[in-house]
mmCIF file of C-alpha atoms in Angstrom:
data_model
loop_
_atom_site.group_PDB
_atom_site.id
_atom_site.type_symbol
_atom_site.label_atom_id
_atom_site.label_comp_id
_atom_site.label_asym_id
_atom_site.label_seq_id
_atom_site.Cartn_x
_atom_site.Cartn_y
_atom_site.Cartn_z
ATOM 1 C CA MET A 1 -12.960 -26.212 -46.695
ATOM 2 C CA MET A 2 -9.388 -27.196 -46.912
ATOM 3 C CA LYS A 3 -6.554 -26.771 -44.283
ATOM 4 C CA LYS A 4 -3.780 -25.360 -45.754
ATOM 5 C CA ILE A 5 -5.049 -23.735 -48.962
ATOM 6 C CA GLN A 6 -1.997 -22.524 -51.216
ATOM 7 C CA LEU A 7 -3.074 -19.933 -54.249
ATOM 8 C CA VAL A 8 -3.659 -16.026 -52.589
ATOM 9 C CA ILE A 9 -5.873 -14.570 -55.530
ATOM 10 C CA SER A 10 -7.023 -16.392 -58.655
ATOM 11 C CA ILE A 11 -7.380 -14.180 -62.359
ATOM 12 C CA SER A 12 -11.496 -14.241 -61.686
ATOM 13 C CA LEU A 13 -11.388 -12.074 -57.878
ATOM 14 C CA LEU A 14 -8.112 -9.756 -59.296
ATOM 15 C CA ILE A 15 -10.883 -8.381 -61.875
ATOM 16 C CA MET A 16 -13.082 -6.405 -58.855
ATOM 17 C CA PHE A 17 -10.697 -4.367 -57.784
ATOM 18 C CA MET A 18 -11.325 -1.033 -58.559
ATOM 19 C CA GLY A 19 -8.401 1.169 -59.690
ATOM 20 C CA CYS A 20 -9.276 3.722 -58.328
ATOM 21 C CA GLY A 21 -7.785 7.578 -56.529
ATOM 22 C CA GLU A 22 -5.037 10.021 -57.624
ATOM 23 C CA ASP A 23 -1.079 9.834 -56.148
ATOM 24 C CA ASN A 24 -0.569 13.905 -55.063
ATOM 25 C CA ASP A 25 2.493 13.212 -56.139
ATOM 26 C CA GLY A 26 2.052 12.985 -59.554
ATOM 27 C CA PRO A 27 -1.024 14.412 -62.023
ATOM 28 C CA THR A 28 -4.669 15.059 -61.721
ATOM 29 C CA PHE A 29 -6.958 12.101 -62.759
ATOM 30 C CA GLU A 30 -8.727 14.827 -65.821
ATOM 31 C CA GLU A 31 -4.616 15.217 -67.325
ATOM 32 C CA GLN A 32 -3.799 11.010 -66.739
ATOM 33 C CA LEU A 33 -6.799 10.512 -68.551
ATOM 34 C CA ALA A 34 -5.670 13.545 -71.465
ATOM 35 C CA PHE A 35 -2.820 11.951 -71.742
ATOM 36 C CA ASP A 36 -3.994 8.481 -72.278
ATOM 37 C CA GLN A 37 -6.561 9.322 -74.474
ATOM 38 C CA ALA A 38 -4.140 10.815 -76.647
ATOM 39 C CA LEU A 39 -2.053 7.398 -76.640
ATOM 40 C CA ILE A 40 -5.654 5.293 -77.788
ATOM 41 C CA GLU A 41 -6.028 7.687 -80.674
ATOM 42 C CA ASN A 42 -2.186 7.316 -81.872
ATOM 43 C CA HIS A 43 -2.703 3.366 -81.349
ATOM 44 C CA LEU A 44 -6.336 3.369 -83.276
ATOM 45 C CA THR A 45 -5.472 5.650 -86.665
ATOM 46 C CA PHE A 46 -1.922 3.962 -86.763
ATOM 47 C CA ASN A 47 -3.566 0.429 -86.340
ATOM 48 C CA ASN A 48 -6.801 1.532 -89.263
ATOM 49 C CA ILE A 49 -9.135 0.663 -85.521
ATOM 50 C CA ASP A 50 -12.755 1.934 -86.093
ATOM 51 C CA THR A 51 -13.824 2.739 -82.752
ATOM 52 C CA GLU A 52 -17.089 3.984 -80.801
ATOM 53 C CA ILE A 53 -17.077 7.416 -78.472
ATOM 54 C CA ASP A 54 -19.089 6.484 -74.845
ATOM 55 C CA GLU A 55 -19.890 9.899 -73.314
ATOM 56 C CA SER A 56 -17.311 9.143 -70.950
ATOM 57 C CA GLY A 57 -14.375 9.817 -73.122
ATOM 58 C CA ILE A 58 -13.863 5.220 -73.714
ATOM 59 C CA ARG A 59 -13.216 4.003 -76.761
ATOM 60 C CA TYR A 60 -14.413 0.315 -77.955
ATOM 61 C CA VAL A 61 -16.277 -1.346 -80.781
ATOM 62 C CA LEU A 62 -19.238 -3.210 -80.383
ATOM 63 C CA ASN A 63 -18.102 -6.511 -82.431
ATOM 64 C CA ASN A 64 -21.855 -8.831 -81.581
ATOM 65 C CA GLN A 65 -24.610 -6.684 -79.325
ATOM 66 C CA GLY A 66 -26.066 -10.417 -78.364
ATOM 67 C CA ASP A 67 -29.639 -11.668 -78.330
ATOM 68 C CA GLY A 68 -30.419 -11.519 -74.787
ATOM 69 C CA GLU A 69 -31.471 -9.769 -71.974
ATOM 70 C CA GLN A 70 -30.288 -6.297 -71.573
ATOM 71 C CA VAL A 71 -27.268 -5.867 -69.711
ATOM 72 C CA GLN A 72 -28.619 -3.608 -66.635
ATOM 73 C CA LEU A 73 -25.793 -2.456 -63.665
ATOM 74 C CA GLY A 74 -26.422 -4.007 -60.704
ATOM 75 C CA ASP A 75 -27.004 -7.807 -62.599
ATOM 76 C CA GLN A 76 -24.770 -10.272 -61.456
ATOM 77 C CA ILE A 77 -23.044 -12.565 -64.978
ATOM 78 C CA VAL A 78 -21.176 -14.464 -66.077
ATOM 79 C CA ALA A 79 -18.185 -13.071 -67.965
ATOM 80 C CA LYS A 80 -15.372 -14.313 -70.909
ATOM 81 C CA PHE A 81 -13.031 -12.165 -70.712
ATOM 82 C CA THR A 82 -8.540 -11.179 -72.318
ATOM 83 C CA THR A 83 -7.275 -7.711 -70.400
ATOM 84 C CA THR A 84 -3.721 -6.621 -72.706
ATOM 85 C CA ASP A 85 -1.921 -3.778 -73.007
ATOM 86 C CA LEU A 86 -1.927 -1.166 -76.432
ATOM 87 C CA ASP A 87 0.646 -4.041 -77.935
ATOM 88 C CA GLY A 88 -1.010 -6.370 -77.464
ATOM 89 C CA ASN A 89 -0.098 -8.362 -74.723
ATOM 90 C CA ILE A 90 -2.131 -10.137 -71.881
ATOM 91 C CA LEU A 91 -1.911 -9.082 -68.692
ATOM 92 C CA LEU A 92 -5.329 -11.134 -67.166
ATOM 93 C CA LEU A 93 -7.983 -13.499 -68.547
ATOM 94 C CA ASP A 94 -10.088 -16.157 -68.282
ATOM 95 C CA THR A 95 -11.585 -17.968 -71.585
ATOM 96 C CA ILE A 96 -13.822 -20.129 -69.344
ATOM 97 C CA GLY A 97 -16.005 -17.986 -67.396
ATOM 98 C CA PHE A 98 -16.287 -16.452 -63.803
ATOM 99 C CA THR A 99 -19.877 -14.647 -62.313
ATOM 100 C CA ILE A 100 -19.467 -11.581 -60.742
ATOM 101 C CA ASN A 101 -21.867 -8.420 -59.613
ATOM 102 C CA LEU A 102 -21.648 -5.863 -62.191
ATOM 103 C CA THR A 103 -22.589 -2.762 -59.819
ATOM 104 C CA ASN A 104 -20.785 0.604 -58.796
ATOM 105 C CA GLN A 105 -17.963 -1.404 -57.269
ATOM 106 C CA VAL A 106 -16.327 -3.629 -59.555
ATOM 107 C CA ILE A 107 -13.339 -1.888 -62.943
ATOM 108 C CA ARG A 108 -15.806 1.462 -63.585
ATOM 109 C CA SER A 109 -14.940 0.837 -67.102
ATOM 110 C CA TRP A 110 -16.909 -2.323 -66.940
ATOM 111 C CA ALA A 111 -19.605 -0.965 -65.734
ATOM 112 C CA LEU A 112 -19.648 1.853 -68.150
ATOM 113 C CA MET A 113 -19.784 -0.359 -70.969
ATOM 114 C CA VAL A 114 -20.488 -3.494 -70.348
ATOM 115 C CA PRO A 115 -24.812 -2.448 -70.240
ATOM 116 C CA LYS A 116 -24.212 -1.578 -73.568
ATOM 117 C CA LEU A 117 -24.114 -5.479 -74.577
ATOM 118 C CA MET A 118 -27.728 -8.211 -74.561
ATOM 119 C CA GLU A 119 -26.369 -12.006 -73.391
ATOM 120 C CA GLY A 120 -24.026 -13.415 -76.316
ATOM 121 C CA GLY A 121 -22.651 -10.170 -76.441
ATOM 122 C CA SER A 122 -19.319 -8.063 -77.179
ATOM 123 C CA ILE A 123 -17.114 -5.617 -76.759
ATOM 124 C CA THR A 124 -13.975 -4.442 -76.910
ATOM 125 C CA VAL A 125 -12.526 -1.485 -74.369
ATOM 126 C CA TYR A 126 -9.724 0.712 -74.938
ATOM 127 C CA SER A 127 -10.023 2.142 -71.006
ATOM 128 C CA PRO A 128 -8.041 4.509 -69.521
ATOM 129 C CA SER A 129 -6.456 4.097 -67.053
ATOM 130 C CA GLY A 130 -8.567 6.133 -64.986
ATOM 131 C CA TYR A 131 -11.069 3.424 -65.993
ATOM 132 C CA ALA A 132 -9.476 -0.001 -65.231
ATOM 133 C CA PHE A 133 -7.132 -0.805 -62.705
ATOM 134 C CA GLY A 134 -5.922 3.162 -61.996
ATOM 135 C CA VAL A 135 -2.512 4.312 -59.891
ATOM 136 C CA SER A 136 -2.465 1.613 -57.590
ATOM 137 C CA GLY A 137 -1.910 -1.154 -60.679
ATOM 138 C CA ASN A 138 -2.808 -4.577 -59.200
ATOM 139 C CA ALA A 139 -0.217 -8.403 -59.179
ATOM 140 C CA THR A 140 -0.158 -7.664 -63.114
ATOM 141 C CA VAL A 141 -1.398 -4.192 -64.490
ATOM 142 C CA ASP A 142 1.501 -2.108 -63.472
ATOM 143 C CA PRO A 143 0.152 1.934 -62.056
ATOM 144 C CA ASN A 144 -1.233 4.044 -64.479
ATOM 145 C CA LYS A 145 -1.609 0.931 -66.947
ATOM 146 C CA ILE A 146 -3.350 1.507 -70.609
ATOM 147 C CA VAL A 147 -5.581 -1.855 -71.253
ATOM 148 C CA VAL A 148 -7.842 -3.297 -73.479
ATOM 149 C CA PHE A 149 -10.787 -5.809 -72.315
ATOM 150 C CA GLU A 150 -12.442 -8.130 -74.986
ATOM 151 C CA ILE A 151 -15.254 -8.374 -72.654
ATOM 152 C CA GLU A 152 -17.968 -11.125 -73.296
ATOM 153 C CA VAL A 153 -21.118 -11.531 -72.337
ATOM 154 C CA VAL A 154 -21.891 -15.545 -71.491
ATOM 155 C CA ALA A 155 -25.092 -14.955 -69.106
ATOM 156 C CA ILE A 156 -26.874 -12.403 -66.743
ATOM 157 C CA ILE A 157 -27.312 -15.084 -63.505
ATOM 158 C CA ASP A 158 -30.806 -14.408 -61.972
ATOM 159 C CA SER A 159 -31.323 -17.064 -59.513
ATOM 160 C CA GLU A 160 -28.922 -19.670 -57.811
ATOM 161 C CA ASP A 161 -30.743 -22.800 -60.167
ATOM 162 C CA GLU A 162 -29.592 -20.456 -63.507
ATOM 163 C CA LEU A 163 -26.375 -20.090 -62.446
ATOM 164 C CA LEU A 164 -25.817 -23.807 -61.414
ATOM 165 C CA GLU A 165 -27.339 -24.476 -65.220
ATOM 166 C CA VAL A 166 -24.973 -22.126 -66.844
ATOM 167 C CA GLU A 167 -21.659 -23.093 -64.847
ATOM 168 C CA GLY A 168 -22.945 -26.906 -65.503
ATOM 169 C CA LEU A 169 -22.995 -25.562 -69.512
ATOM 170 C CA LEU A 170 -18.833 -23.466 -68.255
ATOM 171 C CA ILE A 171 -17.722 -27.484 -67.591
ATOM 172 C CA ASP A 172 -18.919 -29.308 -70.080
ATOM 173 C CA GLU A 173 -17.241 -27.113 -72.824
ATOM 174 C CA LEU A 174 -14.507 -27.230 -70.621
ATOM 175 C CA LEU A 175 -13.785 -30.493 -71.156
ATOM 176 C CA THR A 176 -14.865 -30.738 -74.365
ATOM 177 C CA GLU A 177 -13.507 -28.957 -76.031
ATOM 178 C CA SER A 178 -10.027 -30.430 -74.238
ATOM 179 C CA ASP A 179 -11.606 -33.616 -75.065
ATOM 180 C CA ILE A 180 -11.845 -35.332 -71.623
ATOM 181 C CA ALA A 181 -14.665 -38.246 -71.291
ATOM 182 C CA PHE A 182 -16.947 -37.655 -67.756
ATOM 183 C CA GLU A 183 -20.116 -38.756 -66.219
ATOM 184 C CA THR A 184 -22.502 -35.677 -65.038
ATOM 185 C CA HIS A 185 -24.142 -36.778 -60.993
ATOM 186 C CA SER A 186 -27.805 -36.213 -59.702
ATOM 187 C CA SER A 187 -25.939 -33.054 -58.406
ATOM 188 C CA GLY A 188 -24.858 -31.541 -61.328
ATOM 189 C CA ILE A 189 -21.519 -32.110 -60.986
ATOM 190 C CA ARG A 190 -18.982 -33.617 -63.791
ATOM 191 C CA TYR A 191 -16.726 -36.184 -63.361
ATOM 192 C CA THR A 192 -14.644 -38.977 -64.335
ATOM 193 C CA VAL A 193 -13.545 -42.168 -62.897
ATOM 194 C CA ILE A 194 -9.596 -42.335 -62.963
ATOM 195 C CA LYS A 195 -9.089 -45.838 -61.125
ATOM 196 C CA GLU A 196 -12.370 -47.777 -59.634
ATOM 197 C CA GLY A 197 -11.926 -49.075 -56.232
ATOM 198 C CA THR A 198 -12.360 -52.461 -54.444
ATOM 199 C CA GLY A 199 -13.031 -51.183 -51.034
ATOM 200 C CA GLU A 200 -15.912 -49.773 -48.673
ATOM 201 C CA SER A 201 -17.297 -47.217 -49.878
ATOM 202 C CA PRO A 202 -17.394 -43.414 -46.965
ATOM 203 C CA LEU A 203 -20.285 -42.060 -44.705
ATOM 204 C CA ALA A 204 -21.605 -38.467 -46.440
ATOM 205 C CA ASP A 205 -20.178 -37.603 -42.601
ATOM 206 C CA GLY A 206 -17.111 -40.061 -41.935
ATOM 207 C CA VAL A 207 -13.620 -39.555 -42.249
ATOM 208 C CA VAL A 208 -11.253 -40.270 -44.468
ATOM 209 C CA SER A 209 -7.696 -41.587 -45.525
ATOM 210 C CA VAL A 210 -7.088 -39.367 -48.428
ATOM 211 C CA ILE A 211 -4.323 -37.799 -51.198
ATOM 212 C CA TYR A 212 -5.960 -35.145 -53.895
ATOM 213 C CA GLU A 213 -4.981 -31.484 -55.046
ATOM 214 C CA GLY A 214 -7.711 -28.650 -55.770
ATOM 215 C CA SER A 215 -7.297 -26.842 -58.702
ATOM 216 C CA PHE A 216 -9.368 -24.124 -60.569
ATOM 217 C CA LEU A 217 -10.451 -25.148 -64.357
ATOM 218 C CA ASN A 218 -7.627 -23.447 -65.351
ATOM 219 C CA GLY A 219 -5.755 -25.806 -63.918
ATOM 220 C CA ASP A 220 -3.658 -23.763 -61.126
ATOM 221 C CA VAL A 221 -3.689 -25.724 -58.160
ATOM 222 C CA PHE A 222 -4.321 -24.140 -54.943
ATOM 223 C CA ASP A 223 -4.332 -26.976 -52.598
ATOM 224 C CA GLY A 224 -2.984 -30.276 -51.865
ATOM 225 C CA GLN A 225 -2.081 -33.308 -50.593
ATOM 226 C CA THR A 226 0.592 -36.110 -51.749
ATOM 227 C CA GLU A 227 1.234 -38.408 -48.616
ATOM 228 C CA PRO A 228 -2.463 -40.011 -47.194
ATOM 229 C CA THR A 229 -4.188 -36.697 -45.262
ATOM 230 C CA LEU A 230 -7.240 -37.198 -42.330
ATOM 231 C CA PHE A 231 -10.478 -35.717 -43.495
ATOM 232 C CA GLY A 232 -13.933 -35.448 -41.404
ATOM 233 C CA LEU A 233 -16.187 -34.964 -44.029
ATOM 234 C CA ASP A 234 -18.768 -33.411 -42.244
ATOM 235 C CA ASN A 235 -16.372 -30.402 -42.021
ATOM 236 C CA LEU A 236 -15.112 -30.617 -46.017
ATOM 237 C CA VAL A 237 -17.142 -28.630 -48.372
ATOM 238 C CA GLU A 238 -20.505 -30.630 -49.820
ATOM 239 C CA ALA A 239 -18.640 -31.021 -53.230
ATOM 240 C CA TRP A 240 -16.216 -33.655 -50.920
ATOM 241 C CA GLN A 241 -19.597 -35.212 -49.012
ATOM 242 C CA ILE A 242 -21.601 -35.586 -52.067
ATOM 243 C CA MET A 243 -18.679 -37.116 -54.313
ATOM 244 C CA LEU A 244 -16.856 -39.329 -52.227
ATOM 245 C CA PRO A 245 -19.648 -41.941 -51.280
ATOM 246 C CA GLU A 246 -19.862 -42.285 -54.851
ATOM 247 C CA MET A 247 -16.261 -43.879 -54.547
ATOM 248 C CA LYS A 248 -14.595 -47.159 -52.736
ATOM 249 C CA GLU A 249 -11.183 -47.947 -51.148
ATOM 250 C CA GLY A 250 -8.749 -47.917 -53.507
ATOM 251 C CA GLY A 251 -10.160 -45.766 -55.707
ATOM 252 C CA LYS A 252 -9.724 -42.181 -57.878
ATOM 253 C CA ILE A 253 -11.967 -39.545 -59.600
ATOM 254 C CA LYS A 254 -11.323 -36.005 -60.365
ATOM 255 C CA PHE A 255 -14.931 -33.927 -60.471
ATOM 256 C CA PHE A 256 -15.005 -30.723 -61.487
ATOM 257 C CA ALA A 257 -17.744 -28.700 -59.345
ATOM 258 C CA PRO A 258 -19.584 -25.897 -59.763
ATOM 259 C CA SER A 259 -19.462 -22.895 -56.541
ATOM 260 C CA ARG A 260 -22.718 -23.534 -55.709
ATOM 261 C CA TYR A 261 -21.065 -27.073 -54.248
ATOM 262 C CA CYS A 262 -17.342 -25.083 -52.863
ATOM 263 C CA TYR A 263 -17.715 -21.868 -51.552
ATOM 264 C CA GLY A 264 -20.570 -20.133 -53.024
ATOM 265 C CA THR A 265 -21.006 -17.335 -52.965
ATOM 266 C CA ARG A 266 -19.079 -16.037 -50.208
ATOM 267 C CA GLY A 267 -16.338 -17.450 -51.177
ATOM 268 C CA SER A 268 -12.804 -18.622 -48.939
ATOM 269 C CA ASN A 269 -10.188 -16.305 -47.973
ATOM 270 C CA THR A 270 -8.133 -17.132 -51.198
ATOM 271 C CA ILE A 271 -11.077 -19.106 -53.323
ATOM 272 C CA ALA A 272 -13.185 -15.681 -54.812
ATOM 273 C CA PRO A 273 -17.570 -15.978 -54.519
ATOM 274 C CA ASN A 274 -18.957 -18.024 -57.611
ATOM 275 C CA VAL A 275 -15.860 -19.770 -58.465
ATOM 276 C CA ILE A 276 -16.180 -23.819 -59.855
ATOM 277 C CA LEU A 277 -13.499 -25.752 -58.594
ATOM 278 C CA ALA A 278 -11.801 -29.345 -58.953
ATOM 279 C CA PHE A 279 -10.609 -31.755 -57.333
ATOM 280 C CA GLU A 280 -8.361 -35.088 -57.883
ATOM 281 C CA VAL A 281 -9.265 -37.306 -55.141
ATOM 282 C CA GLU A 282 -7.595 -40.497 -54.912
ATOM 283 C CA LEU A 283 -9.514 -42.656 -51.213
ATOM 284 C CA ILE A 284 -6.829 -44.474 -49.657
ATOM 285 C CA GLU A 285 -8.601 -45.690 -47.130
ATOM 286 C CA ILE A 286 -11.564 -45.175 -45.080
ATOM 287 C CA GLN A 287 -11.139 -44.792 -41.319
#
């Protein structure tokens, strides 16, 4: 949608990169696994943490089995997660909720362990590095890093309409917890009016001059302009085509759009698939 997107990676995309491969100059997978397992055992014993052992050797705590549908490899799920090291330092997290296709292409410990849950369930996974981000690591996780995943399966998604409904509930939860008053458009987009306008309203394919900011639900800004900028609405994401005709010149709103109305299942070069986005827009003028 936007021509000058600035953010290069979102947290929900990071979790999808699978750590794999071996460094020819370093330990083999089996050697690193044995080393990691010994460190995990020491940590669990020292902290008096009781766990179960998967046949892969991964230690885990089933916090809550859940009471919904059983998760299967291949499912599309909405999940919340926190990733820490053994000392409890946060490396990655998404406590709002994101959508992921649970296939063999995701992190191996997720593919192995999340199917132990039902909808609504949660699990703590003590993942050796080879089952996490491996010898490569990523932007926030060092190579050969043992990580602890706290994972909650919010929902299993069987249709686009179900995803829209779940994303709406996630937005509602965030706004309610943040004490932000909002209204719900018939499309399912949530919005709050910051300033009422007094001029004309644009058409869905009109040309507008706006000041705007685009952000993820965690508040990280991925795009924006502080000076009036011209856009043809028919070239923008559907959320803009829906919400700007609801505005009048001089008005300002912030809307929270389910992924269907943003970059959908394909995402973009800088936005992961199935990501909810927020836009704050001031309508300066209709051209």
